[in-house]
Short mmCIF file of C-alpha atoms in Angstrom, two decimals:
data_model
loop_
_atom_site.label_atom_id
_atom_site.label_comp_id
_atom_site.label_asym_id
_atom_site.label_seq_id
_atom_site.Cartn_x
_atom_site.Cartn_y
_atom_site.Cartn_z
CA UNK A 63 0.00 0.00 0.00
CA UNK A 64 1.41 3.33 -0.60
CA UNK A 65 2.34 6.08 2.17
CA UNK A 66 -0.88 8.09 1.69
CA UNK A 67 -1.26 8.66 5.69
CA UNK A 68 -4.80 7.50 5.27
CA UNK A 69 -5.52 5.61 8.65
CA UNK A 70 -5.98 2.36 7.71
CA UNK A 71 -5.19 1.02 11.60
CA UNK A 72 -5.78 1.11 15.05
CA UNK A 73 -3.23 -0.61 17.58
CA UNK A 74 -2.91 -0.47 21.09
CA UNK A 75 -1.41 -0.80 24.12
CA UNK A 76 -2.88 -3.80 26.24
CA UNK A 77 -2.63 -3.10 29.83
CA UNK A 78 -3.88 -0.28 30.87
CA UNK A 79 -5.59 0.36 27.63
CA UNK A 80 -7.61 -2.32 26.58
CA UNK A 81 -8.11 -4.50 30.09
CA UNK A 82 -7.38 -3.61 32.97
CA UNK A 83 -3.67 -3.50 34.64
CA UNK A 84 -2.85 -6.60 36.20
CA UNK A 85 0.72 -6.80 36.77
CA UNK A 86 2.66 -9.32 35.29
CA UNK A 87 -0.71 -10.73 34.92
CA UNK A 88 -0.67 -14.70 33.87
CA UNK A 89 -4.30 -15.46 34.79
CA UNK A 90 -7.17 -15.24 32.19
CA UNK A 91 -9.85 -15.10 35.00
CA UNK A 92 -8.09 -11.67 36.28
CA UNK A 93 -8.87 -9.93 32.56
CA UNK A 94 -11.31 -7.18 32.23
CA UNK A 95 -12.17 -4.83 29.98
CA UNK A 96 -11.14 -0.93 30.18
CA UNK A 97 -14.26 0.87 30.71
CA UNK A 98 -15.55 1.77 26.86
CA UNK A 99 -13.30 -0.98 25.43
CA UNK A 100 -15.76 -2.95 23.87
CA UNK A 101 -17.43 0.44 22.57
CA UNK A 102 -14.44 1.76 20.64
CA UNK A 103 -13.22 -1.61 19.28
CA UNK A 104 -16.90 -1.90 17.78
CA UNK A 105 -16.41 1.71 16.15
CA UNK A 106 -12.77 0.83 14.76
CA UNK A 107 -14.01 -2.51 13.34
CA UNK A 108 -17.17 -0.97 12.00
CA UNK A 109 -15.48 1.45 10.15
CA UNK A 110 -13.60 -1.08 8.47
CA UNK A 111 -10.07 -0.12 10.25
CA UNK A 112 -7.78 -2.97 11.15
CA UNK A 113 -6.85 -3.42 15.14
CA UNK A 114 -3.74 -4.94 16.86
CA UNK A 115 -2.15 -4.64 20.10
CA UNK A 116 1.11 -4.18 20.81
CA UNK A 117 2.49 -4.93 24.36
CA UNK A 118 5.20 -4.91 26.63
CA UNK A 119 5.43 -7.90 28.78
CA UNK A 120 8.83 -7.64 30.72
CA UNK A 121 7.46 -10.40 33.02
CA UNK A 122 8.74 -13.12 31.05
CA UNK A 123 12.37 -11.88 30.91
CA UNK A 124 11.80 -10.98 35.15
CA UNK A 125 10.99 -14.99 35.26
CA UNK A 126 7.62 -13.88 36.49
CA UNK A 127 5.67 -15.35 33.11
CA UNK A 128 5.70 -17.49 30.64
CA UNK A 129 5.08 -16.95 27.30
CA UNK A 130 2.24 -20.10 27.27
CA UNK A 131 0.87 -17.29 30.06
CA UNK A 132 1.39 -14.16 27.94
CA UNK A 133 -0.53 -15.94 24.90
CA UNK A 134 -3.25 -17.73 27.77
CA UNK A 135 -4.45 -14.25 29.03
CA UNK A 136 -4.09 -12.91 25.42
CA UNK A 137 -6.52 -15.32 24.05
CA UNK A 138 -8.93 -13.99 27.04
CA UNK A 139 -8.37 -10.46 25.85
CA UNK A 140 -9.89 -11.88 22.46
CA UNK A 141 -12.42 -13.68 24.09
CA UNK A 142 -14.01 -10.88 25.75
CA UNK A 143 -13.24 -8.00 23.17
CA UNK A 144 -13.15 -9.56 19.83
CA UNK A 145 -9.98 -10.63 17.81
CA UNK A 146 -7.79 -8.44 16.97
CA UNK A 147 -5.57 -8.54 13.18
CA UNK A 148 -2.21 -8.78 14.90
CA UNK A 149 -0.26 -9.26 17.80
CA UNK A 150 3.50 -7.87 18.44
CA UNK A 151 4.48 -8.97 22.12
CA UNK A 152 7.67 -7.86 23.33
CA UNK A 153 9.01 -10.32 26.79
CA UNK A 154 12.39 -8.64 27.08
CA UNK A 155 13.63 -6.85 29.80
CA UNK A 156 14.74 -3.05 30.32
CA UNK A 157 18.26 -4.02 30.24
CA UNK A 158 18.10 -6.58 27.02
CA UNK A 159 18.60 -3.90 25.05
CA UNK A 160 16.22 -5.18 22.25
CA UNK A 161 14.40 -3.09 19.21
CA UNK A 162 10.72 -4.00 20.19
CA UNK A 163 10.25 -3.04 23.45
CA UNK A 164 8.36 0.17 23.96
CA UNK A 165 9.40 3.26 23.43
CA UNK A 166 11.44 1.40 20.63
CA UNK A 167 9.03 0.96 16.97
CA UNK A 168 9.85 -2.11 16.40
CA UNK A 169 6.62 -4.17 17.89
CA UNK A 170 4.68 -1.20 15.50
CA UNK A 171 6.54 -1.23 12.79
CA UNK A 172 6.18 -5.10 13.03
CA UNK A 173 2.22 -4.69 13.18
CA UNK A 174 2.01 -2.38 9.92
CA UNK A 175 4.22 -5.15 8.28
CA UNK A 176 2.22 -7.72 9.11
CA UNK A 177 -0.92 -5.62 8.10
CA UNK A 178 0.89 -4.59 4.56
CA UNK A 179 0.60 -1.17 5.75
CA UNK A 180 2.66 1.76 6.19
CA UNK A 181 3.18 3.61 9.73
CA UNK A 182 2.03 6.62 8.85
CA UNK A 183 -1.39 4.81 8.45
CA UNK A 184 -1.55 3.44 11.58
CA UNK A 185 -2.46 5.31 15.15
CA UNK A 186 -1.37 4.21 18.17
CA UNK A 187 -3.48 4.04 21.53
CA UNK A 188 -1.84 3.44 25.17
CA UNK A 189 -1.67 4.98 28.63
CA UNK A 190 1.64 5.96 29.34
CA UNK A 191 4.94 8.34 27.36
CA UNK A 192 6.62 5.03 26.01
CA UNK A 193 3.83 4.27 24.40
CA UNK A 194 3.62 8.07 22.64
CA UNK A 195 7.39 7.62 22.07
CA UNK A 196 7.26 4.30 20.55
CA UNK A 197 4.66 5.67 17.93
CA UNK A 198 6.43 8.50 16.87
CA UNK A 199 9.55 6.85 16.42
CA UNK A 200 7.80 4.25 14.09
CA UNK A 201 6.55 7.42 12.24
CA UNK A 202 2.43 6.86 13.27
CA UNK A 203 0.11 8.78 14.88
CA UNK A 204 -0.67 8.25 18.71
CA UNK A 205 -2.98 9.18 21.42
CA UNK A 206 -2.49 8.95 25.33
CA UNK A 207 -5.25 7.73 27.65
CA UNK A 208 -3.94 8.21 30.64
CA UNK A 209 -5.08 5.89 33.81
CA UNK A 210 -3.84 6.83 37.60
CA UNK A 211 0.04 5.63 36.51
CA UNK A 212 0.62 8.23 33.69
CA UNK A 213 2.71 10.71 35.33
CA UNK A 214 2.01 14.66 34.32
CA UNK A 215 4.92 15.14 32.62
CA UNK A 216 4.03 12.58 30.01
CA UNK A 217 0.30 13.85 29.62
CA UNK A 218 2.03 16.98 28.89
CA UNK A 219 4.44 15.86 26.50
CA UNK A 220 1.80 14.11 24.39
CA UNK A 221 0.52 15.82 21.64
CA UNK A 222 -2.50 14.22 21.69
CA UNK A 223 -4.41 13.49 24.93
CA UNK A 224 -8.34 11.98 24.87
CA UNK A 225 -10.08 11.60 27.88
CA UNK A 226 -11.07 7.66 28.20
CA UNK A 227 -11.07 5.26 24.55
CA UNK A 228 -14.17 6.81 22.92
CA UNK A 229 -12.58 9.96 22.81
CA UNK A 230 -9.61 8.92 21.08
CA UNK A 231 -11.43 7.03 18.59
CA UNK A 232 -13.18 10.15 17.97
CA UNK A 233 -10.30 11.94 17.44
CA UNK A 234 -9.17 9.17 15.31
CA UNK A 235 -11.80 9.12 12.95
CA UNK A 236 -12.52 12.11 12.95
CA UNK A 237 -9.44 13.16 11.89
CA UNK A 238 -9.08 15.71 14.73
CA UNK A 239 -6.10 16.16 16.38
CA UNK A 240 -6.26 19.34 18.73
CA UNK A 241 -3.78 18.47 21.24
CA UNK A 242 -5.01 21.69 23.14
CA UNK A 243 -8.11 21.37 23.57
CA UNK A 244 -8.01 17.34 25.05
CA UNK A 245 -5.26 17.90 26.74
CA UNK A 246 -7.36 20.61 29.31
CA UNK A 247 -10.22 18.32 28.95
CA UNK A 248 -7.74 15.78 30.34
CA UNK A 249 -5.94 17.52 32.77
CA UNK A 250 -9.84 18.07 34.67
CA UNK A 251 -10.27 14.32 34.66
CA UNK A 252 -10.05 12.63 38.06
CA UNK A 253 -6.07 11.62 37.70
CA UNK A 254 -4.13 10.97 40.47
CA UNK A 255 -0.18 11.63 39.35
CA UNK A 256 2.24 9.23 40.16
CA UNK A 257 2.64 5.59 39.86
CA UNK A 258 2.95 2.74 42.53
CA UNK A 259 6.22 2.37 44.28
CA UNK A 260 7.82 -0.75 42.26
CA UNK A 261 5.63 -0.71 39.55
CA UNK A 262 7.28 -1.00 36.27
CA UNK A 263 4.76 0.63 34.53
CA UNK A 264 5.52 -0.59 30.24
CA UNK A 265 5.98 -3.61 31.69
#
């Protein structure tokens, strides 16, 4: 397909995004849905967008998971909000020094691969600066939702901020990107700043 920047797909972060955070979660009974999840996934598909997630899941290289795990609770995630057109999972650690682990591109530019597309035509969704980072290296669009662990400084360092998943697919189909505008109507949203002590929050 050629480099038109026509949005052609949708990927996003996992935890914290799509279902709920469980850390280092390996148990399909602990998934559930984001609030609006199921909403905005309906929207994307119905429009005829592709969707993927891309994930971080630093729990296998920590010993914590395995991948059988990663995949169990990923085949929930399906389960409960539809399947999705790919899957880039990255289990390395912070120290492995690998190219798909968020902020790196690589798990995104990996999804447009696999979905024949290029990166400007995807968007990326997630909760948290790598995720914002990892998108504009790979050269796509991206929008922060932030949950209770996105710190201030990233919400402010995003261009784009929506205030919960059906905002951001607004903005996505829309085609509206006013960074201002969301980014006040976020910064009014019940957020506590800060993150858990210990938390590695990309996972």
């Amino acid at each position: 397909m050629g480099g038109t920047g026509t949005l052609k797909a949708v990927l996003f972060d996992r935890d914290g995004t799509l279902v709920v955070d469980v850390p280092y979660n390996g148990d399909p009974q602990l998934v559930r849905p984001m609030d609006g999840a199921r909403a905005a996934l309906l929207k994307i598909r119905g429009s005829g967008l592709a969707t993927g997630v891309v994930s971080n899941q630093s729990g296998v290289a920590r010993g914590l998971l395995t991948m059988d795990q990663v995949e169990s609770v990923n085949r929930q995630v399906e389960t409960v909000l539809g399947p999705f057109d790919v899957w880039e999972i990255c289990p390395h650690g912070p120290e492995d020094g690998c190219e798909c682990r968020k902020p790196a591109p690589g798990m995104i530019l990996a999804a447009c691969q696999t979905l024949g597309i290029m990166p400007n035509e995807a968007a990326f969704i997630g909760d948290i600066g790598a995720d914002v980072q990892a998108a504009t290296a790979a050269g796509s669009r991206s929008v922060l939702v932030p949950t209770p662990v996105t710190r201030q400084e990233e919400i402010d360092a995003a261009e784009v901020v929506a205030l919960d998943l059906g905002h951001a697919v607004e903005l996505l189909l829309g085609g509206r990107f006013a960074p201002a505008e969301s980014a006040e109507s976020a910064e009014s949203a019940k957020r506590p700043a800060g993150r858990a002590a210990g938390q590695d929050p990309s996972a």
